[in-house]
PDB file of C-alpha atoms in Angstrom:
ATOM      1  CA  MET A   1      93.868  93.295 109.900  1.00  0.00           C
ATOM      2  CA  TYR A   2      92.931  93.644 106.220  1.00  0.00           C
ATOM      3  CA  GLU A   3      96.469  94.912 105.596  1.00  0.00           C
ATOM      4  CA  GLN A   4      96.777  93.492 102.080  1.00  0.00           C
ATOM      5  CA  LEU A   5      93.468  95.035 101.049  1.00  0.00           C
ATOM      6  CA  GLN A   6      94.381  98.430 102.491  1.00  0.00           C
ATOM      7  CA  LEU A   7      97.669  98.353 100.591  1.00  0.00           C
ATOM      8  CA  ALA A   8      95.827  97.577  97.376  1.00  0.00           C
ATOM      9  CA  ILE A   9      93.069 100.223  97.662  1.00  0.00           C
ATOM     10  CA  PRO A  10      95.261 102.228  98.638  1.00  0.00           C
ATOM     11  CA  TYR A  11      94.050 103.653 101.962  1.00  0.00           C
ATOM     12  CA  HIS A  12      94.814 102.901 105.609  1.00  0.00           C
ATOM     13  CA  PHE A  13      91.807 103.227 107.867  1.00  0.00           C
ATOM     14  CA  THR A  14      91.916 105.017 111.193  1.00  0.00           C
ATOM     15  CA  GLN A  15      88.582 103.411 112.082  1.00  0.00           C
ATOM     16  CA  VAL A  16      88.996  99.804 110.935  1.00  0.00           C
ATOM     17  CA  LYS A  17      85.426  99.127 112.081  1.00  0.00           C
ATOM     18  CA  LEU A  18      84.232 101.143 109.075  1.00  0.00           C
ATOM     19  CA  LEU A  19      86.206  98.875 106.775  1.00  0.00           C
ATOM     20  CA  ARG A  20      84.710  95.765 108.363  1.00  0.00           C
ATOM     21  CA  THR A  21      81.212  97.203 107.962  1.00  0.00           C
ATOM     22  CA  ALA A  22      81.887  97.951 104.292  1.00  0.00           C
ATOM     23  CA  LEU A  23      82.844  94.299 103.799  1.00  0.00           C
ATOM     24  CA  THR A  24      79.834  92.918 105.679  1.00  0.00           C
ATOM     25  CA  HIS A  25      76.947  91.732 103.530  1.00  0.00           C
ATOM     26  CA  SER A  26      73.442  91.783 105.008  1.00  0.00           C
ATOM     27  CA  SER A  27      73.322  87.963 104.831  1.00  0.00           C
ATOM     28  CA  PHE A  28      76.267  87.770 107.219  1.00  0.00           C
ATOM     29  CA  ALA A  29      74.811  90.351 109.606  1.00  0.00           C
ATOM     30  CA  ASN A  30      71.466  88.533 109.670  1.00  0.00           C
ATOM     31  CA  GLU A  31      73.149  85.325 110.812  1.00  0.00           C
ATOM     32  CA  ARG A  32      75.012  87.056 113.627  1.00  0.00           C
ATOM     33  CA  GLN A  33      73.953  88.623 116.889  1.00  0.00           C
ATOM     34  CA  GLU A  34      71.618  91.595 116.913  1.00  0.00           C
ATOM     35  CA  GLY A  35      73.460  94.845 116.298  1.00  0.00           C
ATOM     36  CA  GLU A  36      75.874  93.581 113.613  1.00  0.00           C
ATOM     37  CA  GLU A  37      76.077  96.300 110.976  1.00  0.00           C
ATOM     38  CA  HIS A  38      76.075  95.596 107.253  1.00  0.00           C
ATOM     39  CA  ASN A  39      77.174  97.690 104.293  1.00  0.00           C
ATOM     40  CA  GLU A  40      73.935  98.904 102.702  1.00  0.00           C
ATOM     41  CA  ARG A  41      74.003 102.388 104.225  1.00  0.00           C
ATOM     42  CA  LEU A  42      77.670 102.798 103.279  1.00  0.00           C
ATOM     43  CA  GLU A  43      76.798 101.650  99.760  1.00  0.00           C
ATOM     44  CA  PHE A  44      74.252 104.468  99.496  1.00  0.00           C
ATOM     45  CA  LEU A  45      76.875 107.017 100.535  1.00  0.00           C
ATOM     46  CA  GLY A  46      79.651 105.520  98.426  1.00  0.00           C
ATOM     47  CA  ASP A  47      77.510 105.602  95.287  1.00  0.00           C
ATOM     48  CA  ALA A  48      77.228 109.383  95.616  1.00  0.00           C
ATOM     49  CA  VAL A  49      80.923 109.791  96.486  1.00  0.00           C
ATOM     50  CA  LEU A  50      81.995 107.726  93.459  1.00  0.00           C
ATOM     51  CA  GLU A  51      79.763 109.646  91.084  1.00  0.00           C
ATOM     52  CA  LEU A  52      81.082 112.980  92.347  1.00  0.00           C
ATOM     53  CA  CYS A  53      84.745 111.889  92.115  1.00  0.00           C
ATOM     54  CA  ILE A  54      84.351 110.590  88.557  1.00  0.00           C
ATOM     55  CA  SER A  55      82.316 113.645  87.560  1.00  0.00           C
ATOM     56  CA  GLU A  56      84.988 116.006  88.879  1.00  0.00           C
ATOM     57  CA  ASP A  57      87.787 114.213  87.038  1.00  0.00           C
ATOM     58  CA  LEU A  58      85.826 114.160  83.794  1.00  0.00           C
ATOM     59  CA  PHE A  59      84.873 117.821  84.172  1.00  0.00           C
ATOM     60  CA  ASN A  60      88.502 118.850  84.764  1.00  0.00           C
ATOM     61  CA  GLY A  61      89.970 116.443  82.237  1.00  0.00           C
ATOM     62  CA  ARG A  62      87.617 117.244  79.342  1.00  0.00           C
ATOM     63  CA  PRO A  63      87.176 121.021  79.337  1.00  0.00           C
ATOM     64  CA  ASP A  64      85.663 121.021  75.831  1.00  0.00           C
ATOM     65  CA  ALA A  65      83.196 118.170  76.361  1.00  0.00           C
ATOM     66  CA  ARG A  66      79.475 118.883  76.465  1.00  0.00           C
ATOM     67  CA  GLU A  67      77.144 117.688  79.203  1.00  0.00           C
ATOM     68  CA  GLY A  68      75.889 114.732  77.168  1.00  0.00           C
ATOM     69  CA  GLU A  69      79.441 113.548  76.438  1.00  0.00           C
ATOM     70  CA  LEU A  70      80.415 113.806  80.111  1.00  0.00           C
ATOM     71  CA  THR A  71      77.301 111.923  81.176  1.00  0.00           C
ATOM     72  CA  ALA A  72      77.974 109.146  78.659  1.00  0.00           C
ATOM     73  CA  ALA A  73      81.608 108.855  79.745  1.00  0.00           C
ATOM     74  CA  ARG A  74      80.577 108.655  83.392  1.00  0.00           C
ATOM     75  CA  SER A  75      78.027 105.945  82.585  1.00  0.00           C
ATOM     76  CA  ARG A  76      80.747 103.862  80.934  1.00  0.00           C
ATOM     77  CA  LEU A  77      82.877 104.154  84.057  1.00  0.00           C
ATOM     78  CA  VAL A  78      80.293 103.846  86.806  1.00  0.00           C
ATOM     79  CA  ASN A  79      78.524 100.623  85.935  1.00  0.00           C
ATOM     80  CA  GLN A  80      78.174  97.277  87.639  1.00  0.00           C
ATOM     81  CA  GLU A  81      80.630  95.423  85.422  1.00  0.00           C
ATOM     82  CA  SER A  82      83.464  97.947  85.721  1.00  0.00           C
ATOM     83  CA  LEU A  83      83.037  98.334  89.483  1.00  0.00           C
ATOM     84  CA  ALA A  84      83.037  94.558  89.972  1.00  0.00           C
ATOM     85  CA  ALA A  85      86.211  94.307  87.880  1.00  0.00           C
ATOM     86  CA  ALA A  86      87.891  96.965  90.032  1.00  0.00           C
ATOM     87  CA  ALA A  87      86.751  95.132  93.183  1.00  0.00           C
ATOM     88  CA  ARG A  88      88.274  91.865  91.969  1.00  0.00           C
ATOM     89  CA  HIS A  89      91.482  93.630  90.945  1.00  0.00           C
ATOM     90  CA  VAL A  90      92.195  94.708  94.533  1.00  0.00           C
ATOM     91  CA  GLY A  91      91.036  91.398  96.020  1.00  0.00           C
ATOM     92  CA  LEU A  92      87.882  92.768  97.613  1.00  0.00           C
ATOM     93  CA  ASP A  93      86.063  89.531  96.822  1.00  0.00           C
ATOM     94  CA  ARG A  94      88.394  87.562  99.109  1.00  0.00           C
ATOM     95  CA  HIS A  95      87.596  89.760 102.126  1.00  0.00           C
ATOM     96  CA  LEU A  96      83.805  89.878 101.948  1.00  0.00           C
ATOM     97  CA  LEU A  97      81.837  88.630 104.953  1.00  0.00           C
ATOM     98  CA  LEU A  98      78.932  86.596 103.592  1.00  0.00           C
ATOM     99  CA  GLY A  99      76.229  84.475 105.168  1.00  0.00           C
ATOM    100  CA  ARG A 100      76.391  80.723 104.608  1.00  0.00           C
ATOM    101  CA  GLY A 101      73.516  80.762 102.124  1.00  0.00           C
ATOM    102  CA  GLU A 102      74.925  83.628 100.079  1.00  0.00           C
ATOM    103  CA  GLU A 103      78.342  81.969 100.047  1.00  0.00           C
ATOM    104  CA  ALA A 104      76.857  78.683  98.861  1.00  0.00           C
ATOM    105  CA  GLN A 105      75.017  80.445  96.038  1.00  0.00           C
ATOM    106  CA  GLY A 106      78.228  82.002  94.685  1.00  0.00           C
ATOM    107  CA  GLY A 107      77.679  85.498  96.023  1.00  0.00           C
ATOM    108  CA  ARG A 108      81.412  86.119  96.272  1.00  0.00           C
ATOM    109  CA  ASP A 109      81.638  86.055  92.459  1.00  0.00           C
ATOM    110  CA  ARG A 110      78.458  88.015  91.732  1.00  0.00           C
ATOM    111  CA  ASP A 111      79.029  91.356  89.974  1.00  0.00           C
ATOM    112  CA  SER A 112      76.117  93.067  91.715  1.00  0.00           C
ATOM    113  CA  LEU A 113      77.394  92.131  95.158  1.00  0.00           C
ATOM    114  CA  LEU A 114      80.982  93.144  94.367  1.00  0.00           C
ATOM    115  CA  SER A 115      80.020  96.497  92.875  1.00  0.00           C
ATOM    116  CA  ASP A 116      77.853  97.260  95.905  1.00  0.00           C
ATOM    117  CA  ALA A 117      80.724  96.348  98.230  1.00  0.00           C
ATOM    118  CA  LEU A 118      83.127  98.621  96.337  1.00  0.00           C
ATOM    119  CA  GLU A 119      80.712 101.522  96.697  1.00  0.00           C
ATOM    120  CA  ALA A 120      80.378 100.734 100.404  1.00  0.00           C
ATOM    121  CA  LEU A 121      84.161 100.750 100.684  1.00  0.00           C
ATOM    122  CA  LEU A 122      84.336 104.215  99.126  1.00  0.00           C
ATOM    123  CA  GLY A 123      81.657 105.402 101.520  1.00  0.00           C
ATOM    124  CA  ALA A 124      83.737 104.092 104.412  1.00  0.00           C
ATOM    125  CA  ILE A 125      86.863 105.849 103.127  1.00  0.00           C
ATOM    126  CA  PHE A 126      84.895 109.098 102.821  1.00  0.00           C
ATOM    127  CA  LEU A 127      83.704 108.853 106.443  1.00  0.00           C
ATOM    128  CA  ASP A 128      87.155 107.906 107.708  1.00  0.00           C
ATOM    129  CA  GLY A 129      89.344 110.274 105.710  1.00  0.00           C
ATOM    130  CA  GLY A 130      87.144 112.791 103.893  1.00  0.00           C
ATOM    131  CA  TYR A 131      86.576 113.614 100.243  1.00  0.00           C
ATOM    132  CA  THR A 132      90.240 114.007  99.277  1.00  0.00           C
ATOM    133  CA  ALA A 133      91.048 110.513 100.534  1.00  0.00           C
ATOM    134  CA  ALA A 134      88.040 109.060  98.708  1.00  0.00           C
ATOM    135  CA  ARG A 135      88.966 110.822  95.472  1.00  0.00           C
ATOM    136  CA  GLN A 136      92.544 109.561  95.629  1.00  0.00           C
ATOM    137  CA  ALA A 137      91.246 106.041  96.224  1.00  0.00           C
ATOM    138  CA  VAL A 138      88.938 106.299  93.210  1.00  0.00           C
ATOM    139  CA  GLN A 139      91.797 107.495  91.005  1.00  0.00           C
ATOM    140  CA  ALA A 140      94.059 104.679  92.208  1.00  0.00           C
ATOM    141  CA  LEU A 141      91.330 102.054  91.719  1.00  0.00           C
ATOM    142  CA  PHE A 142      90.736 103.173  88.140  1.00  0.00           C
ATOM    143  CA  ALA A 143      94.346 104.028  87.194  1.00  0.00           C
ATOM    144  CA  GLY A 144      95.449 102.193  84.065  1.00  0.00           C
ATOM    145  CA  ARG A 145      92.272 100.131  83.771  1.00  0.00           C
ATOM    146  CA  GLY A 146      90.646  99.787  80.358  1.00  0.00           C
ATOM    147  CA  GLU A 147      87.208 100.870  81.566  1.00  0.00           C
ATOM    148  CA  ALA A 148      88.761 104.035  82.988  1.00  0.00           C
ATOM    149  CA  GLY A 149      90.222 105.218  79.682  1.00  0.00           C
ATOM    150  CA  ALA A 150      87.820 108.105  79.361  1.00  0.00           C
ATOM    151  CA  VAL A 151      88.774 109.668  82.657  1.00  0.00           C
ATOM    152  CA  ARG A 152      92.477 108.822  82.485  1.00  0.00           C
ATOM    153  CA  LYS A 153      92.851 110.923  79.336  1.00  0.00           C
ATOM    154  CA  GLY A 154      92.421 114.003  81.446  1.00  0.00           C
ATOM    155  CA  VAL A 155      93.830 112.860  84.770  1.00  0.00           C
ATOM    156  CA  ARG A 156      97.529 112.157  85.185  1.00  0.00           C
ATOM    157  CA  ASP A 157      98.463 108.906  86.863  1.00  0.00           C
ATOM    158  CA  CYS A 158      99.724 108.929  90.449  1.00  0.00           C
ATOM    159  CA  LYS A 159     103.365 108.243  89.518  1.00  0.00           C
ATOM    160  CA  SER A 160     103.483 111.214  87.155  1.00  0.00           C
ATOM    161  CA  ARG A 161     101.836 113.486  89.701  1.00  0.00           C
ATOM    162  CA  LEU A 162     104.202 112.319  92.428  1.00  0.00           C
ATOM    163  CA  GLN A 163     107.288 112.865  90.293  1.00  0.00           C
ATOM    164  CA  GLU A 164     106.100 116.385  89.533  1.00  0.00           C
ATOM    165  CA  ALA A 165     105.472 117.019  93.229  1.00  0.00           C
ATOM    166  CA  THR A 166     108.834 115.691  94.425  1.00  0.00           C
ATOM    167  CA  GLN A 167     110.687 117.699  91.785  1.00  0.00           C
ATOM    168  CA  LYS A 168     108.888 120.794  93.038  1.00  0.00           C
ATOM    169  CA  ILE A 169     109.382 120.096  96.755  1.00  0.00           C
ATOM    170  CA  PHE A 170     112.722 118.271  96.899  1.00  0.00           C
ATOM    171  CA  ARG A 171     114.283 118.862  93.460  1.00  0.00           C
ATOM    172  CA  GLU A 172     114.655 115.067  93.239  1.00  0.00           C
ATOM    173  CA  ARG A 173     112.654 112.067  92.084  1.00  0.00           C
ATOM    174  CA  PRO A 174     111.214 109.253  94.228  1.00  0.00           C
ATOM    175  CA  VAL A 175     112.853 105.817  94.114  1.00  0.00           C
ATOM    176  CA  TYR A 176     110.902 102.563  93.575  1.00  0.00           C
ATOM    177  CA  ALA A 177     112.211  99.127  94.547  1.00  0.00           C
ATOM    178  CA  LEU A 178     110.627  95.701  94.108  1.00  0.00           C
ATOM    179  CA  MET A 179     110.650  94.019  97.534  1.00  0.00           C
ATOM    180  CA  ASP A 180     108.817  90.746  96.973  1.00  0.00           C
ATOM    181  CA  SER A 181     106.549  88.683  94.737  1.00  0.00           C
ATOM    182  CA  ALA A 182     104.346  85.874  96.002  1.00  0.00           C
ATOM    183  CA  GLY A 183     101.583  83.548  94.875  1.00  0.00           C
ATOM    184  CA  PRO A 184     101.037  81.270  91.878  1.00  0.00           C
ATOM    185  CA  GLU A 185     102.336  82.434  88.513  1.00  0.00           C
ATOM    186  CA  HIS A 186      98.894  83.453  87.218  1.00  0.00           C
ATOM    187  CA  GLN A 187      97.998  85.311  90.437  1.00  0.00           C
ATOM    188  CA  LYS A 188     101.253  86.838  91.624  1.00  0.00           C
ATOM    189  CA  VAL A 189     101.160  89.742  94.054  1.00  0.00           C
ATOM    190  CA  PHE A 190     104.078  92.169  93.886  1.00  0.00           C
ATOM    191  CA  THR A 191     105.242  94.336  96.793  1.00  0.00           C
ATOM    192  CA  VAL A 192     107.010  97.604  96.042  1.00  0.00           C
ATOM    193  CA  ARG A 193     108.778 100.083  98.310  1.00  0.00           C
ATOM    194  CA  LEU A 194     108.739 103.761  97.360  1.00  0.00           C
ATOM    195  CA  THR A 195     111.196 106.137  99.040  1.00  0.00           C
ATOM    196  CA  LEU A 196     110.823 109.893  98.872  1.00  0.00           C
ATOM    197  CA  PRO A 197     113.905 112.150  98.767  1.00  0.00           C
ATOM    198  CA  ASP A 198     113.347 113.000 102.456  1.00  0.00           C
ATOM    199  CA  GLY A 199     113.673 109.301 103.359  1.00  0.00           C
ATOM    200  CA  THR A 200     109.980 108.644 103.986  1.00  0.00           C
ATOM    201  CA  GLY A 201     108.969 105.241 102.671  1.00  0.00           C
ATOM    202  CA  PHE A 202     105.704 103.673 101.505  1.00  0.00           C
ATOM    203  CA  THR A 203     104.989 100.018 100.775  1.00  0.00           C
ATOM    204  CA  ALA A 204     102.221  98.808  98.476  1.00  0.00           C
ATOM    205  CA  ALA A 205     101.130  95.590  96.812  1.00  0.00           C
ATOM    206  CA  GLY A 206      99.414  94.891  93.516  1.00  0.00           C
ATOM    207  CA  ALA A 207      98.725  92.388  90.770  1.00  0.00           C
ATOM    208  CA  GLY A 208     101.633  93.853  88.796  1.00  0.00           C
ATOM    209  CA  VAL A 209     104.725  95.929  89.519  1.00  0.00           C
ATOM    210  CA  LYS A 210     103.253  98.985  87.805  1.00  0.00           C
ATOM    211  CA  LYS A 211     100.009  98.659  89.749  1.00  0.00           C
ATOM    212  CA  ALA A 212     101.944  98.403  93.029  1.00  0.00           C
ATOM    213  CA  GLU A 213     104.024 101.451  92.096  1.00  0.00           C
ATOM    214  CA  GLN A 214     100.865 103.447  91.314  1.00  0.00           C
ATOM    215  CA  THR A 215      99.435 102.444  94.677  1.00  0.00           C
ATOM    216  CA  ALA A 216     102.599 103.438  96.541  1.00  0.00           C
ATOM    217  CA  ALA A 217     102.606 106.744  94.668  1.00  0.00           C
ATOM    218  CA  ALA A 218      99.006 107.351  95.759  1.00  0.00           C
ATOM    219  CA  PHE A 219     100.053 106.839  99.400  1.00  0.00           C
ATOM    220  CA  ALA A 220     102.931 109.282  98.936  1.00  0.00           C
ATOM    221  CA  LEU A 221     100.617 111.871  97.398  1.00  0.00           C
ATOM    222  CA  GLN A 222      98.387 111.612 100.473  1.00  0.00           C
ATOM    223  CA  TYR A 223     101.449 112.239 102.655  1.00  0.00           C
ATOM    224  CA  LEU A 224     102.536 115.236 100.555  1.00  0.00           C
ATOM    225  CA  ALA A 225      99.051 116.691 100.156  1.00  0.00           C
ATOM    226  CA  GLU A 226      99.711 119.649 102.451  1.00  0.00           C
ATOM    227  CA  LYS A 227     102.987 120.474 100.698  1.00  0.00           C
ATOM    228  CA  ILE A 228     101.827 120.336  97.076  1.00  0.00           C
TER     229      ILE A 228
END
């Protein structure tokens, strides 16, 4: 369930119920039986997690920047428009659970709703896998995106970090292979298989081959975390 989304984030949930809650808008919960959870509490948590992750990357990546410069850079990254763009990029909009009224009013395309859902998703990842998992998800979500330029200057992309790690651990590089591409020409989804020198493989999907490779590399970095 939600496999394509988990490949795109990239993060695989142990507690899939947390993922469902992150995708559940209050309008959907209100139309269902009593006890259906929605994502507002997770949004509150995810907002703080996102701000901390971005702040840490900016702090480490810009050692000479002053407080005001770091604050301005973070504001450019953590805003409604950029978060909604990141949400659309991984297909979060297609998985949202909305009430009939919200759906009819175009809620699935609303920036405010999408940015809130992305924050809820990060809150869910934090609860399921801890801060390291949330931080890796944030880096993968923002990798190579125009609005993330400020932070990417100081933070190496996942493929570069993985290559460095595999050279250190195995004395070899990982291998990437394109497995499939599907969908209409303007909305193709590419599936890539990454194989580490020890034979461990990771599959990821994305709107482009490079995006899929970055996502697969993020999975591999999670796997190698204890060895790096």
